[in-house]
Short mmCIF file of C-alpha atoms in Angstrom, two decimals:
data_model
loop_
_atom_site.label_atom_id
_atom_site.label_comp_id
_atom_site.label_asym_id
_atom_site.label_seq_id
_atom_site.Cartn_x
_atom_site.Cartn_y
_atom_site.Cartn_z
CA UNK A 1 -21.66 -23.38 18.99
CA UNK A 2 -19.49 -26.27 17.10
CA UNK A 3 -15.72 -26.71 16.66
CA UNK A 4 -16.15 -25.00 13.11
CA UNK A 5 -17.53 -21.83 14.92
CA UNK A 6 -14.59 -22.01 17.50
CA UNK A 7 -11.79 -22.34 14.91
CA UNK A 8 -13.38 -19.50 13.06
CA UNK A 9 -13.42 -17.51 16.07
CA UNK A 10 -9.61 -18.29 16.74
CA UNK A 11 -8.85 -17.44 13.23
CA UNK A 12 -10.33 -13.96 13.42
CA UNK A 13 -8.64 -13.38 16.86
CA UNK A 14 -5.30 -14.38 15.54
CA UNK A 15 -5.82 -11.75 12.43
CA UNK A 16 -7.07 -9.03 14.96
CA UNK A 17 -4.92 -6.53 17.04
CA UNK A 18 -6.82 -7.73 20.27
CA UNK A 19 -4.80 -9.37 22.99
CA UNK A 20 -7.44 -11.01 24.90
CA UNK A 21 -10.92 -12.31 24.18
CA UNK A 22 -13.61 -13.87 26.44
CA UNK A 23 -16.54 -15.34 25.09
CA UNK A 24 -19.65 -16.98 26.64
CA UNK A 25 -22.41 -18.28 24.18
CA UNK A 26 -25.04 -20.92 24.67
CA UNK A 27 -23.37 -22.18 27.94
CA UNK A 28 -20.07 -22.36 26.22
CA UNK A 29 -16.96 -20.32 27.75
CA UNK A 30 -14.30 -19.48 25.42
CA UNK A 31 -11.15 -17.48 26.62
CA UNK A 32 -8.26 -16.55 24.20
CA UNK A 33 -5.28 -14.72 24.94
CA UNK A 34 -2.24 -13.81 22.99
CA UNK A 35 1.16 -12.27 23.75
CA UNK A 36 1.59 -9.19 21.99
CA UNK A 37 5.39 -8.83 20.97
CA UNK A 38 6.86 -5.34 20.89
CA UNK A 39 9.60 -4.16 18.85
CA UNK A 40 12.84 -5.05 20.39
CA UNK A 41 15.63 -2.37 20.26
CA UNK A 42 19.04 -3.04 21.79
CA UNK A 43 20.16 0.22 21.51
CA UNK A 44 18.56 2.85 23.93
CA UNK A 45 16.85 5.64 21.92
CA UNK A 46 17.70 9.16 23.14
CA UNK A 47 16.06 12.46 22.10
CA UNK A 48 19.73 13.85 21.89
CA UNK A 49 20.77 11.46 18.97
CA UNK A 50 18.49 13.16 16.53
CA UNK A 51 20.09 16.64 17.62
CA UNK A 52 23.48 15.30 17.26
CA UNK A 53 22.88 13.75 13.69
CA UNK A 54 21.89 17.51 12.58
CA UNK A 55 24.91 18.85 14.04
CA UNK A 56 27.26 16.29 12.54
CA UNK A 57 25.59 16.78 9.06
CA UNK A 58 26.48 20.56 9.25
CA UNK A 59 29.94 19.74 10.40
CA UNK A 60 30.73 17.50 7.47
CA UNK A 61 29.31 19.97 5.14
CA UNK A 62 31.60 22.51 6.70
CA UNK A 63 34.58 20.12 6.41
CA UNK A 64 33.98 19.30 2.71
CA UNK A 65 33.70 22.93 1.77
CA UNK A 66 36.95 23.80 3.78
CA UNK A 67 39.18 20.63 2.19
CA UNK A 68 41.53 21.70 -0.38
CA UNK A 69 40.79 19.65 -3.50
CA UNK A 70 44.33 19.93 -5.08
CA UNK A 71 46.55 18.92 -2.00
CA UNK A 72 47.91 15.41 -2.70
CA UNK A 73 49.48 14.91 0.70
CA UNK A 74 46.20 15.07 2.70
CA UNK A 75 44.76 11.57 3.41
CA UNK A 76 41.51 10.85 5.08
CA UNK A 77 40.82 7.88 7.47
CA UNK A 78 37.27 7.03 6.75
CA UNK A 79 34.52 5.24 8.81
CA UNK A 80 34.70 1.57 7.79
CA UNK A 81 30.98 1.12 8.99
CA UNK A 82 27.76 3.12 10.33
CA UNK A 83 27.84 3.84 14.07
CA UNK A 84 28.68 6.08 17.07
CA UNK A 85 32.31 7.46 16.92
CA UNK A 86 34.19 7.82 19.93
CA UNK A 87 37.61 9.59 20.15
CA UNK A 88 38.50 8.10 23.48
CA UNK A 89 38.22 4.60 24.92
CA UNK A 90 36.17 6.10 27.79
CA UNK A 91 34.60 9.44 28.95
CA UNK A 92 37.33 10.42 31.17
CA UNK A 93 40.10 9.10 29.05
CA UNK A 94 42.50 10.83 26.68
CA UNK A 95 41.57 10.97 23.03
CA UNK A 96 43.35 8.42 20.73
CA UNK A 97 44.65 11.33 18.62
CA UNK A 98 45.03 15.10 18.58
CA UNK A 99 45.82 17.44 15.88
CA UNK A 100 49.59 17.83 15.24
CA UNK A 101 49.94 14.27 16.72
CA UNK A 102 52.13 11.51 14.54
CA UNK A 103 50.45 8.63 13.74
CA UNK A 104 51.59 5.20 12.04
CA UNK A 105 49.78 2.65 10.07
CA UNK A 106 47.78 0.39 12.50
CA UNK A 107 47.57 2.89 15.30
CA UNK A 108 44.04 3.03 16.85
CA UNK A 109 42.45 6.64 15.93
CA UNK A 110 39.17 6.10 17.33
CA UNK A 111 36.14 3.53 18.08
CA UNK A 112 32.94 3.05 16.37
CA UNK A 113 30.13 1.20 18.31
CA UNK A 114 27.75 -0.67 16.29
CA UNK A 115 25.23 -3.23 17.44
CA UNK A 116 26.88 -2.86 20.90
CA UNK A 117 30.23 -4.03 19.60
CA UNK A 118 33.12 -1.56 19.93
CA UNK A 119 35.17 -1.66 16.60
CA UNK A 120 38.57 -0.14 16.68
CA UNK A 121 39.42 2.34 13.72
CA UNK A 122 43.04 2.14 12.70
CA UNK A 123 45.14 4.29 10.61
CA UNK A 124 46.03 2.89 7.41
CA UNK A 125 49.04 4.87 6.76
CA UNK A 126 51.57 7.20 8.48
CA UNK A 127 51.21 10.89 8.95
CA UNK A 128 50.29 13.89 11.22
CA UNK A 129 46.73 14.47 12.35
CA UNK A 130 45.60 17.53 10.66
CA UNK A 131 42.03 17.50 12.19
CA UNK A 132 39.69 15.16 13.70
CA UNK A 133 36.86 15.64 11.49
CA UNK A 134 34.04 13.57 13.33
CA UNK A 135 33.00 14.69 16.80
CA UNK A 136 33.17 12.40 19.95
CA UNK A 137 29.76 10.70 20.42
CA UNK A 138 28.16 11.36 17.05
CA UNK A 139 26.81 8.99 14.51
CA UNK A 140 28.98 8.39 11.46
CA UNK A 141 28.11 6.96 8.14
CA UNK A 142 30.11 4.53 6.04
CA UNK A 143 32.96 6.38 4.27
CA UNK A 144 32.61 9.66 6.25
CA UNK A 145 35.98 11.07 7.01
CA UNK A 146 36.81 10.72 10.51
CA UNK A 147 40.36 11.96 10.80
CA UNK A 148 42.41 14.09 8.38
CA UNK A 149 46.23 13.35 8.02
CA UNK A 150 48.95 15.39 6.27
#
């Protein structure tokens, strides 16, 4: 076995899905080992997330069907990014807004968690909360209505 043979074996080993190779041939021992990198995901994946997404899609469809199209006084506060929507600062905390509550421009109406960062969602106008359209802990899409104001 010469150096060109060894380089050829190394090339084939790199291209393979193997993580370790031990070869003994004509008194020459060759040991190769590589670290297999797994996909890294910072967000823990839970089976419940898929079920929540399905429920959320049904809820959004229902909200869109119920919304009056001709009422000019209704304003929607929409999701500025994709992520998990939270109605309160913590599990045991009071929600930021409730139906019937007055809000002013700049008031925090919820939080969207994206890439381990908590992003406050604020009202862009004054009004009274008619409905909190997105449920706590559900995934929201960009532009999805979160809170509906009168």
